[in-house]
Coordinates of C-alpha atoms and ligand atoms in Angstrom, one line a residue:
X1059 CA 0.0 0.0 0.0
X1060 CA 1.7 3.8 -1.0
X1061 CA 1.7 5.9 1.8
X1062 CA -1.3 8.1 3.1
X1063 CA -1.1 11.4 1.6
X1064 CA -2.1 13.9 3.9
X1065 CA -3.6 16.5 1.0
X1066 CA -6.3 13.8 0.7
X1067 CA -6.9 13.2 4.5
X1068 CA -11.1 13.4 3.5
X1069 CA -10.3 10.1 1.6
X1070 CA -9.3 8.8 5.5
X1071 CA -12.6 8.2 6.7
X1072 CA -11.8 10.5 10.3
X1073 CA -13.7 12.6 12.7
X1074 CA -15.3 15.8 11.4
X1075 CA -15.6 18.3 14.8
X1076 CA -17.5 21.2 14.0
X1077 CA -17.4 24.2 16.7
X1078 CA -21.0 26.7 16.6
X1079 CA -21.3 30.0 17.6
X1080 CA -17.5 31.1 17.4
X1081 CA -18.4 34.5 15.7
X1082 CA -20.7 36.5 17.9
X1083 CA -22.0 38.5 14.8
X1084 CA -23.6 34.9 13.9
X1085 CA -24.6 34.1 17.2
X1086 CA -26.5 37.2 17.2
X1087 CA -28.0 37.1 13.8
X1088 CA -29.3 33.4 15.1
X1089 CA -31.1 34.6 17.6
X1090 CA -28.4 32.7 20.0
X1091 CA -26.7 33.7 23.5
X1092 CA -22.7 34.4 22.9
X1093 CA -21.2 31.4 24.3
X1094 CA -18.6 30.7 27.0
X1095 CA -16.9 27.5 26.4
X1096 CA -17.5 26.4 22.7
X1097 CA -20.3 24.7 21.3
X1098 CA -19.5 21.2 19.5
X1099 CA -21.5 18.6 17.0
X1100 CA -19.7 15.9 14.5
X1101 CA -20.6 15.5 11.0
X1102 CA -19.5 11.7 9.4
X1103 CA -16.9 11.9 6.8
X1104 CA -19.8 10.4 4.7
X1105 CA -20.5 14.5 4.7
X1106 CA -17.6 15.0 2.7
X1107 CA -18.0 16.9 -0.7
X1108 CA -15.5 17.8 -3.7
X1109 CA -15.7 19.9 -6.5
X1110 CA -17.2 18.5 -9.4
X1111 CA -19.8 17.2 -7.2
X1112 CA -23.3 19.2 -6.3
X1113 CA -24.0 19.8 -2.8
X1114 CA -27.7 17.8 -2.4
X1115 CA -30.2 19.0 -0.5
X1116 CA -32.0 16.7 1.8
X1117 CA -35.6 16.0 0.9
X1118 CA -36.6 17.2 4.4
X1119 CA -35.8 20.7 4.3
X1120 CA -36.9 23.9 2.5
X1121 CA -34.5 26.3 3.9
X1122 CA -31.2 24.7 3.1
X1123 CA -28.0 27.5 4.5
X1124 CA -24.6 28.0 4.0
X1125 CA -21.4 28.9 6.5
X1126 CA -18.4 28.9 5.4
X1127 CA -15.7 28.5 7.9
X1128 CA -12.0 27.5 7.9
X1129 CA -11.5 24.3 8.8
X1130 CA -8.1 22.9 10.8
X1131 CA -6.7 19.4 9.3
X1132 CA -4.6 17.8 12.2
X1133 CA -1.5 16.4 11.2
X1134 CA -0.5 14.3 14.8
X1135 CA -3.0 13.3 17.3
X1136 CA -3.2 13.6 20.7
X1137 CA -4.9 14.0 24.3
X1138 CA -5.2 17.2 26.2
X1139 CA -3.0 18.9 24.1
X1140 CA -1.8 22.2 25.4
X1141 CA -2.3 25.3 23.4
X1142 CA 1.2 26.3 24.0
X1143 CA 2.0 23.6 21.5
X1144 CA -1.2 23.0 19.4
X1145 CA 0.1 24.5 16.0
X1146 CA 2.6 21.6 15.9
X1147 CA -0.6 19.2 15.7
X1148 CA -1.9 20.8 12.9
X1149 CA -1.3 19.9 9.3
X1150 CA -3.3 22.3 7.0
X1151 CA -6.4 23.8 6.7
X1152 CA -9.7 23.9 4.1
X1153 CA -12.3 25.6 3.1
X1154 CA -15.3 24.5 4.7
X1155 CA -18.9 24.6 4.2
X1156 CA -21.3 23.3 7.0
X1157 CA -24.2 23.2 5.3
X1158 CA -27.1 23.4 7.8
X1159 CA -30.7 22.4 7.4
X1160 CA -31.6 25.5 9.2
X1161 CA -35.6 24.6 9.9
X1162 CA -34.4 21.3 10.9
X1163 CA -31.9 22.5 13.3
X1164 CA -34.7 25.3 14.5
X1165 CA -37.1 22.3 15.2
X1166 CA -34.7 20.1 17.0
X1167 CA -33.7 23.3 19.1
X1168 CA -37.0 23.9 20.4
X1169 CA -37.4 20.0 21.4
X1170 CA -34.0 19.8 22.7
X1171 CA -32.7 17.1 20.3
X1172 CA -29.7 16.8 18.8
X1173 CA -28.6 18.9 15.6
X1174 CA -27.8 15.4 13.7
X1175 CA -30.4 15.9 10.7
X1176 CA -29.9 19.1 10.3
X1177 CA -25.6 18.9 9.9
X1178 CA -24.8 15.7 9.1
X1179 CA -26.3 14.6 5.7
X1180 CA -24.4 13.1 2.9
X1181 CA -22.9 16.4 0.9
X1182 CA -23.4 18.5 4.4
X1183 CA -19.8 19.4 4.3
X1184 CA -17.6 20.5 1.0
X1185 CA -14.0 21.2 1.2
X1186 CA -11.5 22.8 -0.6
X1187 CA -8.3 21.5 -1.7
X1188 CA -6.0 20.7 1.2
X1189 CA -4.0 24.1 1.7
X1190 CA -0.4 23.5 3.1
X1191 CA 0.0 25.3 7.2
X1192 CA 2.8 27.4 5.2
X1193 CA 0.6 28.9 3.0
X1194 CA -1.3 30.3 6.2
X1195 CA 1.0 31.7 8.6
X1196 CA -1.1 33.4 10.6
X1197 CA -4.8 31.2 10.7
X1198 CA -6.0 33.8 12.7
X1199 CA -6.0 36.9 10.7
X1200 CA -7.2 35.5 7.4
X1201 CA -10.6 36.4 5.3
X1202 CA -13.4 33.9 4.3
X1203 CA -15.7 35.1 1.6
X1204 CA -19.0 33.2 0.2
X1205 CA -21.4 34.2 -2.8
X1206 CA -24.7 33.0 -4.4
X1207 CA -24.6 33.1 -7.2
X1208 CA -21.9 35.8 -7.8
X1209 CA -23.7 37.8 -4.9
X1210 CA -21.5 38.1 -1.8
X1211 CA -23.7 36.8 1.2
X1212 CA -20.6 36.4 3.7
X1213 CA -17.3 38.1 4.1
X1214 CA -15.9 37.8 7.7
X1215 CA -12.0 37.5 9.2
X1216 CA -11.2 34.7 11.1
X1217 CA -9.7 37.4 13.8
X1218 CA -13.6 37.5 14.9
X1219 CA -13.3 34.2 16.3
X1220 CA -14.8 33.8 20.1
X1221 CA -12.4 30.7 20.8
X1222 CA -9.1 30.7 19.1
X1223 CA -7.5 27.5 17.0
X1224 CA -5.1 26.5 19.6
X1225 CA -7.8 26.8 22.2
X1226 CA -10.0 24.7 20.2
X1227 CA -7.3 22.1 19.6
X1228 CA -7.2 22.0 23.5
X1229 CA -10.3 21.8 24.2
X1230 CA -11.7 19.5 22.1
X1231 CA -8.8 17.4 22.7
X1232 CA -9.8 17.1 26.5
X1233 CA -12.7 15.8 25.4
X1234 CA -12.3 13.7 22.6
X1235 CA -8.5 12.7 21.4
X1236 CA -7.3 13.9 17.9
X1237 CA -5.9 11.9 15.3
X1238 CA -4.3 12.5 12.3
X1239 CA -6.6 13.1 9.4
X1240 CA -9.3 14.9 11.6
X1241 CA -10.9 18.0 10.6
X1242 CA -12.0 21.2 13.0
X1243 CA -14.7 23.2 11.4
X1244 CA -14.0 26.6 13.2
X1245 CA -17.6 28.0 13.2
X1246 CA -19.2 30.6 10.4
X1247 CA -19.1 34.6 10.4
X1248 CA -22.7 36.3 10.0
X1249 CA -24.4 36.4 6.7
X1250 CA -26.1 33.1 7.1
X1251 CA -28.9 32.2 3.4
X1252 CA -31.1 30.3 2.3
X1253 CA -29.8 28.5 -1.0
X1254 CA -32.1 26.4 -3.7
X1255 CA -31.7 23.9 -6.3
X1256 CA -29.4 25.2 -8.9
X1257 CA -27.5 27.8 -7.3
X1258 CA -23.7 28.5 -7.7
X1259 CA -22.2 28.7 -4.3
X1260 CA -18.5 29.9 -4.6
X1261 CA -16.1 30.7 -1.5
X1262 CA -12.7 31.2 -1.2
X1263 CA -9.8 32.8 1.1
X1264 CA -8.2 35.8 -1.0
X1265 CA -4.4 34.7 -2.7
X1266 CA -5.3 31.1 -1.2
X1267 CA -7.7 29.2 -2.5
X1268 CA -11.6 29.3 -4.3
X1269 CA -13.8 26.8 -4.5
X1270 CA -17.6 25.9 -6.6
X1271 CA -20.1 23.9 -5.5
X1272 CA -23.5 24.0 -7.6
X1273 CA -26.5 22.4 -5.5
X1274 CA -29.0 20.1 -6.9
X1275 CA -31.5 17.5 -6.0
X1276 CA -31.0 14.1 -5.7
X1277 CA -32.3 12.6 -8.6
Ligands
OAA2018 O1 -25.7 26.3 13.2 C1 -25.1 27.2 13.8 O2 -25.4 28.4 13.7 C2 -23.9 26.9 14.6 C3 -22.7 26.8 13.7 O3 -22.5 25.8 13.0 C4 -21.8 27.9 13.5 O4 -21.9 28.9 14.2 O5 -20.9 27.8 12.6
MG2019 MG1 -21.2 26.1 11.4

């Protein structure tokens, strides 16, 4: 067997750890309280999307959203990392959409049930190419962009964030233990819409990376 290539790590079948409500200009948009530890869910790497591939929406929803976030791609596992040394643990980073079925997750919110439904859906989560950690020196200071369909919807810097990377490698890593091949969704700045069948979503990180997903119905 040829050695595991890191730049394809959502081939790997690992944990997808998403963190909501790290921007409190989303939090607010949602309606939602500012949190003071950060709020966790999992998607399966069955969520995984590539370009070239539509983003589907789920039969059960009519109000299908976007966020894009940056995500983190750990490089060496571990337990109770400490934040002093979390940037050693981490590998790369992506472009991330958690797509979120937001009537869904509005209904399980006000019966207190879990967010599964409404995050964790085949095509729930499409990624950009795998971006080298030396192409981002500074993961905190960088700007996420989204349109639909050429419109910009969301345009936010990840120096917004409530909880920063290496305290989100620590403390998820308390909690549950990273491996290599993981994947931290870092939460979404405001700007939060609706998308339908047939639109062009396209996102990107300026000088980095940019990325197309169309969506479409399962046929
Ligand atoms: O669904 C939400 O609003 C929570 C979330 O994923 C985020 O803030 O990125
Ligand atoms: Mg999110």
């Amino acid at each position: 067997m040829s050695a595991r290539n890191i730049a394809r790590f959502w081939e790997w079948g690992k944990k997808i750890i998403c963190v909501g409500r790290n921007y409190a200009d989303h939090a607010i948009e949602l309606k939602n309280a500012i949190p003071s530890e950060p709020v966790l869910f999992l998607k399966p790497p069955s969520a995984y999307v590539r370009e070239g591939s539509p983003i589907l929406l789920p039969f059960y929803t009519s109000n299908l959203h976007h966020e894009v976030e940056l995500g983190v791609v750990i490089g060496k596992g571990g337990t109770a990392i400490p934040q002093s040394s979390a940037m050693e643990h981490v590998a790369g980073y992506v472009l991330c959409l958690d797509m979120t079925a937001r009537d869904v997750q509005d209904e399980c919110k006000s019966k207190g049930l879990p967010w599964t439904l409404a995050k964790a859906f085949n095509t729930s989560c499409p990624i950009s190419d795998f971006i080298p950690k030396e192409k981002i020196p500074d993961p905190g200071s960088i700007d996420l962009w989204l349109k639909v369909n050429h419109i910009v919807k969301q345009n936010g810097s990840t120096s917004q964030m409530i909880f920063s990377i290496p305290y989100l490698i620590n403390y998820i890593s308390e909690i549950i233990s990273l491996e290599e091949g993981d994947l931290i969704l870092t939460g979404t700045p405001k700007g939060v819409s609706s998308v339908q069948e047939q639109d062009e979503l396209q996102a990107g990180i300026d000088g980095i990376v940019t990325m197309t997903f169309k969506v479409d119905r399962k046929s």
